[in-house]
XYZ file of C-alpha atoms in Angstrom:
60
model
C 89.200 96.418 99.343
C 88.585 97.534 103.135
C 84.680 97.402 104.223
C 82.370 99.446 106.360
C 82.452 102.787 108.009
C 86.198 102.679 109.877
C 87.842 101.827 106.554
C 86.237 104.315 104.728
C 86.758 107.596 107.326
C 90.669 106.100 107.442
C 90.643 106.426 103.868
C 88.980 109.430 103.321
C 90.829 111.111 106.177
C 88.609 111.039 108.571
C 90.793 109.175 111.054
C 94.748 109.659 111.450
C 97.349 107.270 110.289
C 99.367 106.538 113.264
C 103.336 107.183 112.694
C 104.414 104.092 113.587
C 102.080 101.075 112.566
C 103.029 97.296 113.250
C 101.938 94.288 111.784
C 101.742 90.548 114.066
C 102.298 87.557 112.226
C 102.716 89.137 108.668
C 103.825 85.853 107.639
C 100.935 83.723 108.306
C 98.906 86.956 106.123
C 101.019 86.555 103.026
C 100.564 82.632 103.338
C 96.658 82.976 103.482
C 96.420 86.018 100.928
C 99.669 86.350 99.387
C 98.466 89.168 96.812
C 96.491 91.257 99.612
C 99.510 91.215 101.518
C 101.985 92.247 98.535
C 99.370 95.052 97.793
C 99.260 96.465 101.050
C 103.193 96.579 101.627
C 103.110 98.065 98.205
C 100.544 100.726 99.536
C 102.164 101.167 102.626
C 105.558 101.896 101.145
C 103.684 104.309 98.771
C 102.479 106.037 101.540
C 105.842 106.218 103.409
C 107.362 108.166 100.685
C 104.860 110.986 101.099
C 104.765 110.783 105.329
C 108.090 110.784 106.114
C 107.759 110.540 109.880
C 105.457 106.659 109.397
C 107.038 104.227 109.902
C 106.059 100.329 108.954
C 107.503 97.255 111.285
C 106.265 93.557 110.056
C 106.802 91.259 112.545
C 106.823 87.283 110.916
């Protein structure tokens, strides 16, 4: 679960969600925390299907 005050405004709306958002060394994330990294691809997919216009790039 994200922690402190910029995770929560981003979640509660407080901050945009850029259109385009891309992720650096993905890979070396799902090797450390394989199940954080499957839940947020999940998430962002999720996400994607309601904002058409965002768009997801992860880089290995």
């Amino acid at each position: 679960m994200p922690q402190g005050p910029p995770a929560w405004d981003a979640i509660t709306g407080l901050v945009e969600i850029p259109d385009d958002l891309h992720f650096v060394h993905w890979a070396e994330l799902e090797l450390r925390v394989p199940s954080a990294a499957a839940e947020l691809r999940r998430q962002l997919a999720r996400y994607s299907s309601l904002a058409h216009s965002f768009n997801v790039v992860y880089d290995q």
